[in-house]
Structure formats: structure tokens, C-alpha cells
Amino acid sequence: MPAYAAKRFAVALLVLFVVSVLTFTFTNVAVDPAIAIAGEGATDAQIERLRREYGFDRPLYVQYGEWLSGTLAGDFGTSIRQRRPVLTMLAEKFPVTATVGGLALILAFVVAVPLGMVAALRPNSWIDRFALGFAVVGMAMPTFWFGLVLIIVFGVTLHWLPVSGTGTAAHFVMPSIALSYYSIPIIMRLTRAGMIDVMASDYIRTARAKGLLPRTVLFKHALRNAVIPVVAVAAVQFGHLLAGSVVVESVFALHGIGYMAWEALHAADLPVIQAVVVVLAGFYILLVFLSDLLNAFLDPRIRIA
Amino acid sequence: MMRARHLLAAALAAFLATFTLAPDSAQAQKSADTLRVGFSFPFDTIDAYYTGLREVKLVIGEMAFDTLVGRDPKTFKDVPLLATSWRWIDDLTLEMDLRQGVKWHDGVEFTGADVAYTFAYLNDPQNKLPNREWFDWVKDVEQINPHKIRLKLSRPAGAALAFLSQVTPILPKDFYGPGGSVKRLVGTGPYRITSFEPQKQAILERNPNYFKDGIKGTPAINKVIIRNLPDEATVMAEFLSGGIDWMWRLPPEQADRFKALPGKTVASGGTMRVFWLGFDVMGRDPNTPYKDVRVRRAIAHAIDRSKMAKELVGPGADVVHVLCYPLQTGCPDQSTVTHYDYSPAKAKALLAEAGFPNGFSSSVWTYAQGLNRVFLESIQGYLNAVGIKLSVEITPSFTAFADLVAQGKTPMVMESHGQYNINDVEIVMPFAFYGGSRDNVKDPQVIDWIKQALATSLPKRVDLYHNAAKRISNEVLYLPLFTTSIMYAHTSDLDFTPWNDEDPRFFMSKWK
């Protein structure tokens, strides 16, 4: 197990390094930050001056080296637009993103696991078909569109919930629902598939033959085994939800990391974009790494392979 | 995704117009004497010098700070503000008398030392100011006494007063702390900033000590909360649900629906933004048809600019025949340049004369912003009618667009310039026509006139700019299209005047 963990950790570091190189390269190639800073109507001389003053005229590898050494020391640089340390900005915004992501994950479990169970116990019934339809809609519907529908219905028309912002707990209701719908289908389908497999296994038949109550068979024997792959996937889903918050936070004006990234993209605020991508990617890679370890712990065949 | 969201914004408004909202929410903030405003562009900073955003540079900037020179919003004339009078000692010395008795929001007296501090900071290269070129003609500020200063210029600056108005807020000494962070967030303006959270909101409260005889008047509304919302759709949703009392940039197609809502008022106002078409006149592509003035004139005749302004932009928009805002210093009288009337027949005749009886194919470029796509698709239709087959190309950002123009990959472009509210052609002419990488004309005569104008004081510089603008129009080196307008929506209990420079001046608003 330690050898397996070390190998996976090395892979994770390598992926993070590649992500940082690609992010730095693409953001610098995609936009000329000097033009973005100068704004419309800037002369060539003005753009050239800004390029020089901000150091954008230096070779990319020099800029990357400087950025990497700062990042390794915990300094993501200074936002071009806000003129504040990016690390401070990340620290301010992360609680909002983590709150929405966490609430969305909890909500996804609360909805998807029971629905997947019921669908598995009644395969091809109306409830199974309803669950399938619910999952297909969730997979197909863009999150931002679902968010806008929620705003129209519950914010603007019914006045039940605030449309945007982060002032109260009520502000997190619609964003969490919108974001959770992204994860519900996969958790539900995994639960259903796991339950169908488990319910057909010999030990469940034995448990039933022993005369155990159906409730005991279902929750104590079947469900605990069926949700093991779901729990492993949950870590990865949390990473997805954090990354997906870029869209949801933009729709609901939640001032988290996603919204900050969205605005930084518009403003070509390269230090912020680079930091957000690397931090979210790092978080995702960490969760995948932990998920790999969990899977290897639960299934020894993985670490042997 | 953004396009889909704009469509959804339209659907949202239509939906809401059908299911009318409770009118009582519209009245809620009058009793609290608090105006709630929603902006969709993100204000990252409260510092007007480090943003190009009108919302910060002008709206918040004018509320919290004052400039030396003010602007009469009706006439666009320069009027006293922090400076009560001024005079040119010579071409390189501008003497100003400063208003006495003015206090910063923290109670400290405003003096010439603050003006000196401001310009010293602006012109220090270490501070990496995005628009230092707007101020770098101020070499030094000499303090004759606490309320009399002399601006020592490094070169003749005929546009000095225009640049000293609106975009050059005077900062207090010690405004900036280490690393350029804002340390002393106070101004002399009619409102003081009591709270600011980047990309979230700014709260401003009335300055009870604001001087009474200035052009800004005395603020009537006690508190203004400016919220940053992610896009126009959310701004509309907040406005319709009673979350904000004032919004701007209402899509024209939504105006009638919003007007029909109880407790809501819709108004339109002009802007200083001018749209134009640019061509590859210098022939960066050797086969370009745009080198031929007859082709450019044909295009000018082929587009019904008046109809575009009226039907696509709305009230307040107007056709322009010169490539500057008509009230700007240096912008010639429109009657002195050639007017190209809408005439497809003349366009076809000119194309045939130029050797294109069956037209030609080309592309036109712009960037995703506002109604740019709508305008270009309309132009595409007009030019198609005379045989010019245009493909419409839209880059996702201005920076990508600017890159392509600089590389000479854009046979025809549509651009606009909001002038940053600077009432002098110097803000637009040198950038567009001064031989830079984005000048696809590089007309030696125009370049020479502008070069002379930049180095010349009043009044000769005005004549030089007039010459340049007239040549641009007459030779269709660029084709001016129209100025634009914007739509405002606010609760009906707010007395709000839309001014023609797109500056809402909340300090002049009051509750009815």
C-alpha cells in the first residue's frame, strides 16, 4: 500500500505541474494583458509602456519561473485589477465556494441515494423510469439555465428566495440546488447499479433465508456495500462541484472563487486566473488521489494491479 | 454561453411583463432614503485611476471625489469645481485658484499640496498607471500658496482642461499606502465612501459638508448602495423583484415591457460613444478593394445609418458624419464635411465604376460587446443588397480583436469609442489615426496634422484637428456611423435626469 500511495502521489504532483505550465502558457498566449489593462483607445506606445512596466515583455519561461517560485512559497502574486495579494483574495472567497459545494454535495446525496435505492428495488417500474428521466434531464440541462429558471420562479415571481448575493443562508438555497443537480444523476445511477448487483448476491439471499427483516437486509447488508463506490466517487464529485461553481456563482452573483475567476477572465487578470485554476486543479487532484487510496484500500486488486 | 444567457434575459423580461410584479416593493427605499443601484460590470477597485470602468471612474469617482475642473452637464462647458478660476501664463504654465474651505471627508482641509501629491503619484512610472499619458504633460505642480497653484507642463497641452475634468479626481495626501493599496479612502465629493467590497458592493453616504455653490449641487439622497451583479439578466431580475431601484443599459427591445410595469419608469439618454467602420485603406492585403475611395464611398451610401440609429439603438442615438463626438473640442461642425446619404443606387454605381459591378466578398470584424453583433448583421444586410458579401466575425474579447487588427488580418472592422467622457478629440484621434499598429489607414497628411496638433496650443490645434477630421470623413478613411444612447430604468418615485455623457450624477437625483 505505501508503494502504491507514493506512486499515485508522484503522478498527482506531475499532473499539477503540467496543469500549472499549461495554465500559465495558455493564459499568456490567449490574451495580451497589456491591451486589457490599457483599455480601448490605447496607443501602441501606451500598451508597450505597460508591457514593460508589468514585465510582460520578458520571455515566458522567465515569467513562469518567477511565478512558480512565488507560488511554491505561498505567494500567488498581486491582482492586476484589485492590486491586492491573490492569496488574500482566495482566502476571502474560498468559504463561499466551499459552502456552496458542500451543501450541493449533501443535497445530491440526500436526493440521489434514496432515489437510486428505490429505483433498484423496483427495476423498470414507474419510479425507476422517473428516476431515469430525472437523471437524463440533470445530465442534459446546462447548470446556468437551470439556475436562471430557479431565479425566475422562486426569486422573481414567487419572491421566496433572494435572486443574488451572499447575505443570508437563504442566498445559498438556489445555488446549492442548481449545483447539486449536476451530481445527482451519477450518484443515483451508481447507487442503483450497486444495489441491483448487491441485491442479487448470495449473501443477501442468505440473509433473507435467515429470516432477517427486509429493512435490516436493505440497510444493514445491502446499502452499506452498494454505496462503497458511491462514497469513492463523492470525493471526485466534490472536486467537480468546486470547479462547477464558476458557472453557478456567476449566475447567482455569489462572491466565491468561481465568480472571482469569471470576472478575472473578463478583465484578463492573469495572476488571479492562474491561481484559481491551479488551486482548483490542485484540490481536484488531491481528491482524486484520496479517492484512489480509498478504492485501493477497499479493493486490494487495484493496488496489486 | 453568454449568447444563450442574453436570449434568456429577453425571455425573462417577457415572462415578467406577463406576470406583473407587486408594485409595493418599488416604493420601499424612498422611506429609507437609500438608493439601490445595480451594475453588471465588475468593479474590482474603488480607485478610478486603475480601472477603465465607467461605473468606478465616473459614477463612483464623481460621487466621492472632485476634479479641478467641472463640467456643466447641459452645455458640456468647463466650469469651476475644486479650481474656481484659471489662466494660462504661457503655453507651458497653467495657473489655478483653488476653492477655499473645502474639507476632505475626514475633516482635513484641501490645499494645493493635495494636487501636487496627486500628480506626483500619477506620473511616477513605478505606479504603473494604465492611462499615465492622460496626465504626463504635467511636469510639476508649483504651490504659490495653499490655494493657488501653477501646473508646469512638459509640452503644450491644448486639451489640458478636458483632461482635468471628470477623469482626474484629486486625491488627498497619503491616499496610497505601501504597495499602492488605498490607505486614506477619502475624497472631497458630495458622497463619502463608507464601505467597499470588490466585485460586491460599494456604499456611499451623503457628505453633509459638501460645498453648496459647485456645479454638482447639494446631494439630496442620504445613502447610495451600488451592487455588483454578474450580468444584465440578473440586474433586470433584481430590478423587477424590487432588489434595486435603478439600472442602466436596459436592452432597447425591453423598454416597452418595462414601461408597462407599475411603479417603474424608463428613460433614455445620449452617450459620447461613437461607432465607426474602419477599412484596410493602406492595403495590408495587396488585393483589398478598400484602397479605392469609390468602394469606401459606395459603402457609405449603402448603409442607412439613420435607420440603424433609430431602430437598433433607440431615442438619443444620432448619425454622425465626423469621427468624434460633435460637442468635443476639435471636432468640426458636421455641416462642413461630406454627407453620404443612403442610396443603394449610388453605391452600386460607385462599385461598378471601381471595377466591382458584381460586388465582392470580404469580412467585417468586431468584438463581443453590447449590440455589436446586431449592428454588424444589419450592415451585412445593407452591403449584401449592393453586392458586397460580408462574413461577420466576432472575437470574444476586445484584446483578441485588437491583436487581429494590429496583425492586419481585418479587412473591415467596426469599433466604437466612449471617449472616457473627455471632451476633446485628443482622446480619440491620436489613437486611431496616428500611424500605430491599429491604424490601417496611415494617411501621411492626417498623421502630420495630428502630430502638429499634439505639439500645439490653442487655438491652432483645433484647426489642425478639424483638418484631420474633415479629411477622414471626406475620403471615408473611416466611416462614422452613429452615437449611441442607453436606456435607464428606475422606480417612479426617483427624480432622475439622464444626461448626454452617460454620467448618472446621482448627487443631482432626489426622491419625488
PDB file of N, CA and C in Angstrom, chain A residues 217-270:
ATOM      1  N   VAL A 217     -32.110  -6.185   6.076  1.00  0.00           N
ATOM      2  CA  VAL A 217     -31.378  -6.670   4.902  1.00  0.00           C
ATOM      3  C   VAL A 217     -30.976  -5.487   4.015  1.00  0.00           C
ATOM      4  N   LEU A 218     -31.937  -4.609   3.845  1.00  0.00           N
ATOM      5  CA  LEU A 218     -31.718  -3.485   2.918  1.00  0.00           C
ATOM      6  C   LEU A 218     -30.645  -2.525   3.449  1.00  0.00           C
ATOM      7  N   PHE A 219     -30.832  -2.064   4.670  1.00  0.00           N
ATOM      8  CA  PHE A 219     -29.945  -1.012   5.165  1.00  0.00           C
ATOM      9  C   PHE A 219     -28.646  -1.534   5.764  1.00  0.00           C
ATOM     10  N   LYS A 220     -28.713  -2.685   6.437  1.00  0.00           N
ATOM     11  CA  LYS A 220     -27.520  -3.164   7.125  1.00  0.00           C
ATOM     12  C   LYS A 220     -26.598  -3.960   6.214  1.00  0.00           C
ATOM     13  N   HIS A 221     -27.194  -4.699   5.298  1.00  0.00           N
ATOM     14  CA  HIS A 221     -26.370  -5.578   4.465  1.00  0.00           C
ATOM     15  C   HIS A 221     -26.189  -5.047   3.042  1.00  0.00           C
ATOM     16  N   ALA A 222     -27.305  -4.637   2.425  1.00  0.00           N
ATOM     17  CA  ALA A 222     -27.218  -4.260   1.007  1.00  0.00           C
ATOM     18  C   ALA A 222     -26.617  -2.866   0.812  1.00  0.00           C
ATOM     19  N   LEU A 223     -27.241  -1.882   1.478  1.00  0.00           N
ATOM     20  CA  LEU A 223     -26.865  -0.495   1.208  1.00  0.00           C
ATOM     21  C   LEU A 223     -25.391  -0.217   1.547  1.00  0.00           C
ATOM     22  N   ARG A 224     -24.934  -0.730   2.642  1.00  0.00           N
ATOM     23  CA  ARG A 224     -23.558  -0.441   3.065  1.00  0.00           C
ATOM     24  C   ARG A 224     -22.550  -0.886   2.014  1.00  0.00           C
ATOM     25  N   ASN A 225     -22.854  -1.993   1.361  1.00  0.00           N
ATOM     26  CA  ASN A 225     -21.934  -2.461   0.321  1.00  0.00           C
ATOM     27  C   ASN A 225     -22.155  -1.734  -1.008  1.00  0.00           C
ATOM     28  N   ALA A 226     -23.429  -1.417  -1.267  1.00  0.00           N
ATOM     29  CA  ALA A 226     -23.735  -0.791  -2.559  1.00  0.00           C
ATOM     30  C   ALA A 226     -23.163   0.615  -2.671  1.00  0.00           C
ATOM     31  N   VAL A 227     -23.067   1.332  -1.526  1.00  0.00           N
ATOM     32  CA  VAL A 227     -22.637   2.740  -1.630  1.00  0.00           C
ATOM     33  C   VAL A 227     -21.116   2.910  -1.560  1.00  0.00           C
ATOM     34  N   ILE A 228     -20.373   1.811  -1.418  1.00  0.00           N
ATOM     35  CA  ILE A 228     -18.907   1.963  -1.347  1.00  0.00           C
ATOM     36  C   ILE A 228     -18.357   2.688  -2.582  1.00  0.00           C
ATOM     37  N   PRO A 229     -18.706   2.251  -3.798  1.00  0.00           N
ATOM     38  CA  PRO A 229     -18.196   3.011  -4.958  1.00  0.00           C
ATOM     39  C   PRO A 229     -18.737   4.438  -5.001  1.00  0.00           C
ATOM     40  N   VAL A 230     -19.930   4.637  -4.447  1.00  0.00           N
ATOM     41  CA  VAL A 230     -20.509   5.988  -4.448  1.00  0.00           C
ATOM     42  C   VAL A 230     -19.688   6.913  -3.548  1.00  0.00           C
ATOM     43  N   VAL A 231     -19.312   6.409  -2.406  1.00  0.00           N
ATOM     44  CA  VAL A 231     -18.508   7.226  -1.486  1.00  0.00           C
ATOM     45  C   VAL A 231     -17.169   7.577  -2.138  1.00  0.00           C
ATOM     46  N   ALA A 232     -16.606   6.595  -2.837  1.00  0.00           N
ATOM     47  CA  ALA A 232     -15.328   6.864  -3.510  1.00  0.00           C
ATOM     48  C   ALA A 232     -15.494   7.951  -4.577  1.00  0.00           C
ATOM     49  N   VAL A 233     -16.624   7.892  -5.263  1.00  0.00           N
ATOM     50  CA  VAL A 233     -16.880   8.872  -6.320  1.00  0.00           C
ATOM     51  C   VAL A 233     -17.190  10.253  -5.722  1.00  0.00           C
ATOM     52  N   ALA A 234     -17.695  10.253  -4.507  1.00  0.00           N
ATOM     53  CA  ALA A 234     -18.109  11.523  -3.896  1.00  0.00           C
ATOM     54  C   ALA A 234     -16.963  12.517  -3.835  1.00  0.00           C
ATOM     55  N   ALA A 235     -15.786  12.016  -3.537  1.00  0.00           N
ATOM     56  CA  ALA A 235     -14.634  12.919  -3.440  1.00  0.00           C
ATOM     57  C   ALA A 235     -14.404  13.616  -4.775  1.00  0.00           C
ATOM     58  N   VAL A 236     -14.457  12.816  -5.827  1.00  0.00           N
ATOM     59  CA  VAL A 236     -14.255  13.388  -7.162  1.00  0.00           C
ATOM     60  C   VAL A 236     -15.380  14.360  -7.493  1.00  0.00           C
ATOM     61  N   GLN A 237     -16.606  13.986  -7.088  1.00  0.00           N
ATOM     62  CA  GLN A 237     -17.748  14.855  -7.366  1.00  0.00           C
ATOM     63  C   GLN A 237     -17.598  16.202  -6.652  1.00  0.00           C
ATOM     64  N   PHE A 238     -17.040  16.167  -5.460  1.00  0.00           N
ATOM     65  CA  PHE A 238     -16.841  17.429  -4.734  1.00  0.00           C
ATOM     66  C   PHE A 238     -15.887  18.333  -5.519  1.00  0.00           C
ATOM     67  N   GLY A 239     -14.883  17.722  -6.098  1.00  0.00           N
ATOM     68  CA  GLY A 239     -13.968  18.488  -6.955  1.00  0.00           C
ATOM     69  C   GLY A 239     -14.690  19.073  -8.147  1.00  0.00           C
ATOM     70  N   HIS A 240     -15.570  18.244  -8.748  1.00  0.00           N
ATOM     71  CA  HIS A 240     -16.374  18.726  -9.881  1.00  0.00           C
ATOM     72  C   HIS A 240     -17.241  19.912  -9.449  1.00  0.00           C
ATOM     73  N   LEU A 241     -17.823  19.770  -8.277  1.00  0.00           N
ATOM     74  CA  LEU A 241     -18.730  20.821  -7.806  1.00  0.00           C
ATOM     75  C   LEU A 241     -17.979  22.127  -7.551  1.00  0.00           C
ATOM     76  N   LEU A 242     -16.782  22.030  -7.023  1.00  0.00           N
ATOM     77  CA  LEU A 242     -15.989  23.248  -6.812  1.00  0.00           C
ATOM     78  C   LEU A 242     -15.677  23.920  -8.146  1.00  0.00           C
ATOM     79  N   ALA A 243     -15.279  23.084  -9.119  1.00  0.00           N
ATOM     80  CA  ALA A 243     -14.976  23.645 -10.439  1.00  0.00           C
ATOM     81  C   ALA A 243     -16.241  24.191 -11.087  1.00  0.00           C
ATOM     82  N   GLY A 244     -17.354  23.466 -10.891  1.00  0.00           N
ATOM     83  CA  GLY A 244     -18.625  23.897 -11.485  1.00  0.00           C
ATOM     84  C   GLY A 244     -19.160  25.159 -10.870  1.00  0.00           C
ATOM     85  N   SER A 245     -18.605  25.545  -9.736  1.00  0.00           N
ATOM     86  CA  SER A 245     -19.110  26.737  -9.072  1.00  0.00           C
ATOM     87  C   SER A 245     -18.827  28.000  -9.867  1.00  0.00           C
ATOM     88  N   VAL A 246     -17.906  27.920 -10.828  1.00  0.00           N
ATOM     89  CA  VAL A 246     -17.637  29.102 -11.668  1.00  0.00           C
ATOM     90  C   VAL A 246     -18.931  29.569 -12.322  1.00  0.00           C
ATOM     91  N   VAL A 247     -19.693  28.597 -12.847  1.00  0.00           N
ATOM     92  CA  VAL A 247     -20.931  28.940 -13.540  1.00  0.00           C
ATOM     93  C   VAL A 247     -22.004  29.367 -12.541  1.00  0.00           C
ATOM     94  N   VAL A 248     -22.205  28.555 -11.509  1.00  0.00           N
ATOM     95  CA  VAL A 248     -23.284  28.836 -10.563  1.00  0.00           C
ATOM     96  C   VAL A 248     -23.038  30.150  -9.823  1.00  0.00           C
ATOM     97  N   GLU A 249     -21.822  30.379  -9.414  1.00  0.00           N
ATOM     98  CA  GLU A 249     -21.527  31.630  -8.705  1.00  0.00           C
ATOM     99  C   GLU A 249     -21.728  32.838  -9.611  1.00  0.00           C
ATOM    100  N   SER A 250     -21.458  32.651 -10.894  1.00  0.00           N
ATOM    101  CA  SER A 250     -21.675  33.765 -11.817  1.00  0.00           C
ATOM    102  C   SER A 250     -23.159  34.050 -11.975  1.00  0.00           C
ATOM    103  N   VAL A 251     -23.957  32.996 -12.079  1.00  0.00           N
ATOM    104  CA  VAL A 251     -25.401  33.184 -12.262  1.00  0.00           C
ATOM    105  C   VAL A 251     -26.013  33.858 -11.034  1.00  0.00           C
ATOM    106  N   PHE A 252     -25.613  33.425  -9.848  1.00  0.00           N
ATOM    107  CA  PHE A 252     -26.246  33.924  -8.624  1.00  0.00           C
ATOM    108  C   PHE A 252     -25.440  35.035  -7.938  1.00  0.00           C
ATOM    109  N   ALA A 253     -24.412  35.504  -8.607  1.00  0.00           N
ATOM    110  CA  ALA A 253     -23.562  36.560  -8.025  1.00  0.00           C
ATOM    111  C   ALA A 253     -23.099  36.195  -6.625  1.00  0.00           C
ATOM    112  N   LEU A 254     -22.719  34.951  -6.446  1.00  0.00           N
ATOM    113  CA  LEU A 254     -22.132  34.538  -5.173  1.00  0.00           C
ATOM    114  C   LEU A 254     -20.656  34.905  -5.240  1.00  0.00           C
ATOM    115  N   HIS A 255     -20.183  35.556  -4.239  1.00  0.00           N
ATOM    116  CA  HIS A 255     -18.828  36.061  -4.343  1.00  0.00           C
ATOM    117  C   HIS A 255     -17.818  35.049  -3.812  1.00  0.00           C
ATOM    118  N   GLY A 256     -17.721  33.964  -4.572  1.00  0.00           N
ATOM    119  CA  GLY A 256     -16.770  32.917  -4.248  1.00  0.00           C
ATOM    120  C   GLY A 256     -15.639  32.899  -5.256  1.00  0.00           C
ATOM    121  N   ILE A 257     -14.884  31.813  -5.230  1.00  0.00           N
ATOM    122  CA  ILE A 257     -13.731  31.709  -6.117  1.00  0.00           C
ATOM    123  C   ILE A 257     -14.162  31.647  -7.581  1.00  0.00           C
ATOM    124  N   GLY A 258     -15.265  30.955  -7.837  1.00  0.00           N
ATOM    125  CA  GLY A 258     -15.741  30.821  -9.212  1.00  0.00           C
ATOM    126  C   GLY A 258     -16.095  32.166  -9.821  1.00  0.00           C
ATOM    127  N   TYR A 259     -16.814  32.967  -9.060  1.00  0.00           N
ATOM    128  CA  TYR A 259     -17.206  34.286  -9.546  1.00  0.00           C
ATOM    129  C   TYR A 259     -15.967  35.160  -9.755  1.00  0.00           C
ATOM    130  N   MET A 260     -15.044  35.018  -8.828  1.00  0.00           N
ATOM    131  CA  MET A 260     -13.799  35.776  -8.956  1.00  0.00           C
ATOM    132  C   MET A 260     -13.054  35.385 -10.229  1.00  0.00           C
ATOM    133  N   ALA A 261     -13.060  34.066 -10.521  1.00  0.00           N
ATOM    134  CA  ALA A 261     -12.380  33.588 -11.731  1.00  0.00           C
ATOM    135  C   ALA A 261     -13.071  34.120 -12.985  1.00  0.00           C
ATOM    136  N   TRP A 262     -14.388  34.102 -12.942  1.00  0.00           N
ATOM    137  CA  TRP A 262     -15.175  34.570 -14.091  1.00  0.00           C
ATOM    138  C   TRP A 262     -14.870  36.038 -14.382  1.00  0.00           C
ATOM    139  N   GLU A 263     -14.841  36.838 -13.342  1.00  0.00           N
ATOM    140  CA  GLU A 263     -14.556  38.257 -13.527  1.00  0.00           C
ATOM    141  C   GLU A 263     -13.100  38.472 -13.942  1.00  0.00           C
ATOM    142  N   ALA A 264     -12.215  37.648 -13.403  1.00  0.00           N
ATOM    143  CA  ALA A 264     -10.800  37.782 -13.762  1.00  0.00           C
ATOM    144  C   ALA A 264     -10.593  37.439 -15.239  1.00  0.00           C
ATOM    145  N   LEU A 265     -11.358  36.468 -15.731  1.00  0.00           N
ATOM    146  CA  LEU A 265     -11.263  36.124 -17.151  1.00  0.00           C
ATOM    147  C   LEU A 265     -11.665  37.308 -18.009  1.00  0.00           C
ATOM    148  N   HIS A 266     -12.736  37.968 -17.615  1.00  0.00           N
ATOM    149  CA  HIS A 266     -13.196  39.133 -18.370  1.00  0.00           C
ATOM    150  C   HIS A 266     -12.146  40.241 -18.372  1.00  0.00           C
ATOM    151  N   ALA A 267     -11.479  40.387 -17.249  1.00  0.00           N
ATOM    152  CA  ALA A 267     -10.552  41.511 -17.088  1.00  0.00           C
ATOM    153  C   ALA A 267      -9.121  41.141 -17.452  1.00  0.00           C
ATOM    154  N   ALA A 268      -8.912  39.881 -17.894  1.00  0.00           N
ATOM    155  CA  ALA A 268      -7.553  39.397 -18.200  1.00  0.00           C
ATOM    156  C   ALA A 268      -6.615  39.608 -17.013  1.00  0.00           C
ATOM    157  N   ASP A 269      -7.130  39.358 -15.835  1.00  0.00           N
ATOM    158  CA  ASP A 269      -6.322  39.484 -14.617  1.00  0.00           C
ATOM    159  C   ASP A 269      -5.561  38.167 -14.438  1.00  0.00           C
ATOM    160  N   LEU A 270      -4.427  38.056 -15.123  1.00  0.00           N
ATOM    161  CA  LEU A 270      -3.730  36.775 -15.225  1.00  0.00           C
ATOM    162  C   LEU A 270      -3.339  36.158 -13.881  1.00  0.00           C
TER     163      LEU A 270
END
